[in-house]
Amino acid sequence: MVEPTSGPVDRRRRRRKDARPQEIIAAGLAEFAERGFAATRLEDVATRAGIVKGTIYRYFGSKEALFEAALSSGMGPACETLQESVADNDGSTIDLLRSMIRQLYKLLFTPDVELLARIIISEGRRFPAVAELYHRLLVSRGRDILHRIVERGLARGELLPSPFCATPEVLVSPVIMALVWHMVFDGFAPIEPERFLEAHLDLLERALSRRDA
Amino acid sequence: MVEPTSGPVDRRRRRRKDARPQEIIAAGLAEFAERGFAATRLEDVATRAGIVKGTIYRYFGSKEALFEAALSSGMGPACETLQESVADNDGSTIDLLRSMIRQLYKLLFTPDVELLARIIISEGRRFPAVAELYHRLLVSRGRDILHRIVERGLARGELLPSPFCATPEVLVSPVIMALVWHMVFDGFAPIEPERFLEAHLDLLERALSRRDA
Amino acid sequence: MVEPTSGPVDRRRRRRKDARPQEIIAAGLAEFAERGFAATRLEDVATRAGIVKGTIYRYFGSKEALFEAALSSGMGPACETLQESVADNDGSTIDLLRSMIRQLYKLLFTPDVELLARIIISEGRRFPAVAELYHRLLVSRGRDILHRIVERGLARGELLPSPFCATPEVLVSPVIMALVWHMVFDGFAPIEPERFLEAHLDLLERALSRRDA
Amino acid sequence: MVEPTSGPVDRRRRRRKDARPQEIIAAGLAEFAERGFAATRLEDVATRAGIVKGTIYRYFGSKEALFEAALSSGMGPACETLQESVADNDGSTIDLLRSMIRQLYKLLFTPDVELLARIIISEGRRFPAVAELYHRLLVSRGRDILHRIVERGLARGELLPSPFCATPEVLVSPVIMALVWHMVFDGFAPIEPERFLEAHLDLLERALSRRDA
DNA sequence: CATGAATGAGTCTTCATTCAT
DNA sequence: GATGAATGAAGACTCATTCAT
């Protein structure tokens, strides 16, 4: 009944043993980003991962568990990237901000990270635990960095106190808009992130340059 | 509208007859915004509308049809609001922009419109037809207005040509960010739209004021 | 697509509307008795009830809910039968007991009741709530009746105090044994309840008759 | 049995090698008794036996095979116990019966045997082969012994012919009832086997003593 | 032999959709 | 038109069984 054809050993199986959970997570991430949590079928995740539905349950207790694992797993790397990005930079305030914004574009338009962001934006509200994690690990850190830069700028006299220094998030908002636009309208009205970045940096420059006057 | 006082007829039922589709749409909008398309159960929509599941099918051919109808229906009013908002204003460029931005905050944080925006952002990618409609009716119009304002500003010499004039969308991005933030993190890290607006306007002012120097 | 053949109306559907839950319960009882709770497939219950799996869920929230409903529902009638059986009998102690035992055989070998008993014996331990209900509604009542008869007999001097008067349950044990035997061995070593009854009554007579000596 | 002291071999493992099947059977017996055949998971059996699911298949071809093996294996010992119990006893009929009944209580309330009995009562009907085996090895032998005792009693004139001599099973029915009660209602309405035994013996005495009169 | 990863055939449960009343 | 019972097609999850190591 069984057909032991393949000569030596099924190489695929061996190689995969350890990678399995990661493969499932990657497949899940892709499917969740494409269809949303509710509309994603575990069957499709399995197929994409090259396995069978039941196998998912060896690693994840439920669809929801996979969802959360997938999201959590993606945050680590993104988090590190963020970390390094502005560490120990001694430039001027505007250089720091410019650098940070460039990093953000690079980060958020990285395929994996974009999947993550998409899912968070789409489903975050229905999965507060995940949204909270995302917020804690990424958003709130980024925010802290931003605040620190601005405060340093104020302290150095490179920035003048004004309402937008109290809410410097607005400085990064264009990249969020680009992301959302890309997520929703890209099929028929694509944007070029580069142009957005350029305009973004231009806006930044203008916003901070007043001091020069 | 006219109430023919035919004896024992259930007035409530009659009165509702016309309002039914709208009630169903409102209920649908609320549920879709809360749970997303796939996770919304028509049973819940019906209950919220005070009717029975089967009745929905008298007005809408399918769940998807209801979804599209609900979204389309919400766009009309929003569209008009937008229309009027900047028509025939003869002020300075910055006044026009300020006014437009204020309108945007008011509009996008109107409960009904916010539901709509939430749904579009969450599900737009999976319903290109709807996203396209939304884009055509609202986004692209808003964009046109914005572009016209900027061009007028350039023509009038109130603005100097520069990258961000070519992508003036960045000027409105903070409100989008506020919306997304509100949508995703509001449960545990709420924002105050007013502060955002303030910072937003501040940013605008700074970005455009260079010329003054 | 639909074939509205049958002239007037589908009579079956109308007639069934109210009877549905009862029909499902009856089907469930039969299947549960035959296969046990875990091995019973709702699909089979549905088929036996002439409906479709999904329909069960209009009436019962889960397999377990159906199980409990089925068992509870069967207890009412059995309970009443028991009630009447010994009410207001003024005969001698032995006549009362004889009558009670006859009733028990009749009751427990009634098809419906037997299903019930089988299920309780097989699954009771795993469904304490059900077992407890059964105990309260049927077993403990029967026991009370028995105890009252015996006490009356002692008071009247028809019985002499002795260990078995303190545990008169032994007086009915043969019918339980018959039931269990019938339940387990009937396929290859059937018993005749009548013979058991005869022997049972004989035993009873002998056990109580000593006093005459 | 013999322990070849081959150097560094893991003694535990070796020692177990022979005991394995028995350990699995014991674990299976416990699980089957607790949950019934269908609801028992081999995973749990394995865990209880301190091994892994797959290992079961080295000793038993299938869940059902394990079930049958477990039940068969339990019967041997019980069978022997029964055997000896009444062999070559030369006492009076009532002494023999008394002795037999005592043995029955002791036997059936022995943990291992009780598990067995529980399973047979619960699942016997669905596993005729097992029920038949149980019947042949234990029930029918016990019955034969009982019949022989009664016949001897009749021959000796210690008993008078009467219906219950033809169905002497009723004489042991209280212990069956005690067993079933214990099995089903013990959680909330426990019985004391000792009191049952006492009443049982009392009943026996009364039933047989008429002759003395 | 033992392990544990993998499989795939179920089974319960849900829900959009239909239809007789 | 409205109702609610019924349907049936999925989809999540479980678990006996197999198999490479």
CSV table of C-alpha atoms in Angstrom, one decimal, chain B:
chain,number,residue,atom,x,y,z
B,1,MET,CA,-45.6,60.8,4.8
B,2,VAL,CA,-49.3,61.1,4.6
B,3,GLU,CA,-50.9,58.9,7.2
B,4,PRO,CA,-54.2,57.6,5.9
B,5,THR,CA,-56.0,56.7,9.1
B,6,SER,CA,-57.3,53.4,7.9
B,7,GLY,CA,-58.9,51.9,11.0
B,8,PRO,CA,-57.0,49.2,12.8
B,9,VAL,CA,-53.8,49.0,10.7
B,10,ASP,CA,-50.6,48.9,12.6
B,11,ARG,CA,-49.3,52.3,12.1
B,12,ARG,CA,-45.8,51.5,13.2
B,13,ARG,CA,-45.5,48.9,10.6
B,14,ARG,CA,-46.6,51.1,7.9
B,15,ARG,CA,-44.4,54.0,9.0
B,16,ARG,CA,-41.5,51.7,9.0
B,17,LYS,CA,-42.0,50.3,5.7
B,18,ASP,CA,-40.1,53.1,4.0
B,19,ALA,CA,-37.5,53.5,6.6
B,20,ARG,CA,-36.7,49.8,6.6
B,21,PRO,CA,-33.8,49.8,4.2
B,22,GLN,CA,-32.2,52.7,5.9
B,23,GLU,CA,-32.6,51.1,9.3
B,24,ILE,CA,-31.0,47.9,8.0
B,25,ILE,CA,-28.2,49.9,6.4
B,26,ALA,CA,-27.6,51.7,9.6
B,27,ALA,CA,-27.5,48.5,11.6
B,28,GLY,CA,-25.3,46.9,9.0
B,29,LEU,CA,-22.9,49.8,9.1
B,30,ALA,CA,-22.5,49.6,12.8
B,31,GLU,CA,-21.9,45.9,12.8
B,32,PHE,CA,-19.6,45.9,9.9
B,33,ALA,CA,-17.5,48.6,11.5
B,34,GLU,CA,-17.4,46.7,14.7
B,35,ARG,CA,-16.7,43.2,13.5
B,36,GLY,CA,-15.6,43.5,9.9
B,37,PHE,CA,-17.4,42.0,6.9
B,38,ALA,CA,-16.6,38.3,7.4
B,39,ALA,CA,-17.3,38.2,11.1
B,40,THR,CA,-20.6,40.1,11.0
B,41,ARG,CA,-23.6,37.9,11.2
B,42,LEU,CA,-26.8,39.0,9.5
B,43,GLU,CA,-28.7,37.8,12.5
B,44,ASP,CA,-27.0,40.5,14.5
B,45,VAL,CA,-27.7,43.1,11.9
B,46,ALA,CA,-31.3,42.1,11.9
B,47,THR,CA,-31.6,42.2,15.6
B,48,ARG,CA,-30.1,45.6,15.7
B,49,ALA,CA,-32.5,46.8,13.1
B,50,GLY,CA,-35.4,45.3,15.1
B,51,ILE,CA,-36.3,42.8,12.4
B,52,VAL,CA,-35.7,39.2,11.5
B,53,LYS,CA,-32.8,37.8,9.5
B,54,GLY,CA,-35.0,36.8,6.6
B,55,THR,CA,-36.3,40.2,6.1
B,56,ILE,CA,-33.0,41.6,5.1
B,57,TYR,CA,-33.3,39.6,1.9
B,58,ARG,CA,-36.4,41.5,0.9
B,59,TYR,CA,-34.2,44.5,0.5
B,60,PHE,CA,-30.8,43.3,-0.2
B,61,GLY,CA,-29.8,40.3,-2.3
B,62,SER,CA,-27.0,39.1,-0.2
B,63,LYS,CA,-24.7,40.0,2.6
B,64,GLU,CA,-22.3,41.5,0.2
B,65,ALA,CA,-25.0,43.6,-1.4
B,66,LEU,CA,-26.0,44.9,1.9
B,67,PHE,CA,-22.4,45.7,2.6
B,68,GLU,CA,-22.0,47.7,-0.6
B,69,ALA,CA,-25.3,49.4,-0.2
B,70,ALA,CA,-24.4,50.4,3.3
B,71,LEU,CA,-21.1,51.9,2.3
B,72,SER,CA,-22.4,53.6,-0.8
B,73,SER,CA,-25.3,55.1,1.1
B,74,GLY,CA,-23.0,56.6,3.7
B,75,MET,CA,-20.9,58.3,1.0
B,76,GLY,CA,-23.6,60.6,-0.3
B,77,PRO,CA,-24.0,62.9,2.7
B,78,ALA,CA,-20.3,62.9,3.4
B,79,CYS,CA,-19.7,63.8,-0.2
B,80,GLU,CA,-22.0,66.8,0.0
B,81,THR,CA,-20.5,68.1,3.2
B,82,LEU,CA,-17.1,68.0,1.5
B,83,GLN,CA,-18.5,69.7,-1.6
B,84,GLU,CA,-19.8,72.8,0.2
B,85,SER,CA,-16.9,73.0,2.6
B,86,VAL,CA,-14.5,74.9,0.3
B,87,ALA,CA,-16.8,76.2,-2.4
B,88,ASP,CA,-16.3,79.8,-3.3
B,89,ASN,CA,-14.0,80.7,-0.6
B,90,ASP,CA,-11.9,83.6,-1.5
B,91,GLY,CA,-9.5,83.8,1.4
B,92,SER,CA,-5.7,83.4,1.5
B,93,THR,CA,-4.2,80.0,0.7
B,94,ILE,CA,-3.5,79.3,4.3
B,95,ASP,CA,-7.0,80.2,5.4
B,96,LEU,CA,-8.4,77.9,2.8
B,97,LEU,CA,-6.2,75.1,4.0
B,98,ARG,CA,-6.9,75.8,7.6
B,99,SER,CA,-10.6,75.7,6.9
B,100,MET,CA,-10.3,72.5,4.9
B,101,ILE,CA,-8.4,70.8,7.6
B,102,ARG,CA,-10.9,71.8,10.3
B,103,GLN,CA,-13.7,70.5,8.1
B,104,LEU,CA,-11.8,67.2,7.7
B,105,TYR,CA,-11.5,66.7,11.4
B,106,LYS,CA,-15.2,67.6,11.9
B,107,LEU,CA,-16.2,65.3,9.1
B,108,LEU,CA,-14.0,62.3,9.9
B,109,PHE,CA,-14.9,62.3,13.6
B,110,THR,CA,-18.6,62.4,12.9
B,111,PRO,CA,-19.8,59.1,14.2
B,112,ASP,CA,-21.4,58.0,10.9
B,113,VAL,CA,-18.5,59.0,8.8
B,114,GLU,CA,-16.1,57.5,11.1
B,115,LEU,CA,-17.8,54.1,10.8
B,116,LEU,CA,-17.5,54.4,7.1
B,117,ALA,CA,-13.9,55.3,7.2
B,118,ARG,CA,-13.1,52.5,9.5
B,119,ILE,CA,-14.7,50.0,7.3
B,120,ILE,CA,-13.0,51.3,4.2
B,121,ILE,CA,-9.6,51.2,5.9
B,122,SER,CA,-10.2,47.8,7.3
B,123,GLU,CA,-11.9,46.1,4.4
B,124,GLY,CA,-11.2,48.3,1.4
B,125,ARG,CA,-8.5,46.1,0.0
B,126,ARG,CA,-10.9,43.1,-0.1
B,127,PHE,CA,-13.7,45.1,-1.8
B,128,PRO,CA,-12.0,47.0,-4.6
B,129,ALA,CA,-15.3,48.1,-6.0
B,130,VAL,CA,-16.2,49.8,-2.8
B,131,ALA,CA,-12.8,51.2,-2.3
B,132,GLU,CA,-12.8,52.6,-5.8
B,133,LEU,CA,-16.2,54.2,-5.2
B,134,TYR,CA,-15.0,55.7,-2.0
B,135,HIS,CA,-11.9,56.9,-3.7
B,136,ARG,CA,-13.8,58.4,-6.6
B,137,LEU,CA,-16.5,60.1,-4.6
B,138,LEU,CA,-14.6,61.3,-1.6
B,139,VAL,CA,-10.8,60.9,-1.7
B,140,SER,CA,-10.2,62.0,-5.2
B,141,ARG,CA,-12.5,65.0,-4.9
B,142,GLY,CA,-10.8,66.1,-1.7
B,143,ARG,CA,-7.5,65.7,-3.4
B,144,ASP,CA,-8.6,67.8,-6.3
B,145,ILE,CA,-9.8,70.5,-4.0
B,146,LEU,CA,-6.5,70.4,-2.2
B,147,HIS,CA,-4.6,70.5,-5.5
B,148,ARG,CA,-6.6,73.4,-6.7
B,149,ILE,CA,-5.9,75.3,-3.5
B,150,VAL,CA,-2.2,74.7,-3.8
B,151,GLU,CA,-2.1,75.6,-7.4
B,152,ARG,CA,-4.0,78.8,-6.7
B,153,GLY,CA,-1.5,79.5,-4.0
B,154,LEU,CA,1.4,79.0,-6.4
B,155,ALA,CA,-0.3,81.2,-9.0
B,156,ARG,CA,-0.9,83.9,-6.5
B,157,GLY,CA,2.6,83.6,-5.3
B,158,GLU,CA,1.5,82.6,-1.8
B,159,LEU,CA,3.4,79.4,-2.1
B,160,LEU,CA,6.8,78.7,-3.6
B,161,PRO,CA,7.2,75.7,-5.8
B,162,SER,CA,8.7,72.8,-4.0
B,163,PRO,CA,8.3,69.0,-3.7
B,164,PHE,CA,5.5,69.2,-1.2
B,165,CYS,CA,3.4,71.3,-3.5
B,166,ALA,CA,3.5,68.4,-5.9
B,167,THR,CA,2.1,66.0,-3.2
B,168,PRO,CA,0.0,68.2,-1.0
B,169,GLU,CA,-1.7,65.2,0.4
B,170,VAL,CA,1.0,65.3,3.1
B,171,LEU,CA,-0.8,68.4,4.4
B,172,VAL,CA,-3.8,66.4,5.5
B,173,SER,CA,-2.0,63.4,6.6
B,174,PRO,CA,-2.2,64.1,10.4
B,175,VAL,CA,-5.9,63.7,10.3
B,176,ILE,CA,-5.6,60.3,8.7
B,177,MET,CA,-3.1,59.4,11.4
B,178,ALA,CA,-5.5,60.6,14.0
B,179,LEU,CA,-8.2,58.5,12.5
B,180,VAL,CA,-6.1,55.4,12.3
B,181,TRP,CA,-4.8,55.8,15.8
B,182,HIS,CA,-8.3,56.3,17.1
B,183,MET,CA,-9.4,53.2,15.3
B,184,VAL,CA,-6.7,51.0,16.5
B,185,PHE,CA,-5.3,52.1,19.8
B,186,ASP,CA,-8.2,54.1,21.3
B,187,GLY,CA,-9.0,51.4,23.8
B,188,PHE,CA,-5.9,51.8,25.8
B,189,ALA,CA,-4.0,54.9,24.4
B,190,PRO,CA,-6.7,57.4,23.4
B,191,ILE,CA,-5.8,60.6,21.6
B,192,GLU,CA,-7.4,63.9,21.7
B,193,PRO,CA,-8.4,65.0,18.2
B,194,GLU,CA,-8.3,68.6,19.4
B,195,ARG,CA,-4.7,68.4,20.3
B,196,PHE,CA,-3.9,66.8,17.0
B,197,LEU,CA,-5.8,69.4,15.2
B,198,GLU,CA,-3.9,72.1,17.0
B,199,ALA,CA,-0.6,70.6,16.2
B,200,HIS,CA,-1.7,69.9,12.6
B,201,LEU,CA,-2.6,73.6,12.1
B,202,ASP,CA,0.6,74.6,13.7
B,203,LEU,CA,2.5,72.4,11.3
B,204,LEU,CA,0.6,73.8,8.4
B,205,GLU,CA,1.4,77.3,9.4
B,206,ARG,CA,5.0,76.6,9.7
B,207,ALA,CA,5.2,74.8,6.5
B,208,LEU,CA,3.6,77.6,4.5
B,209,SER,CA,5.0,80.5,6.4
B,210,ARG,CA,8.5,80.3,5.0
B,211,ARG,CA,7.5,82.6,2.2
B,212,ASP,CA,6.8,85.3,4.8
B,213,ALA,CA,10.4,85.3,5.8
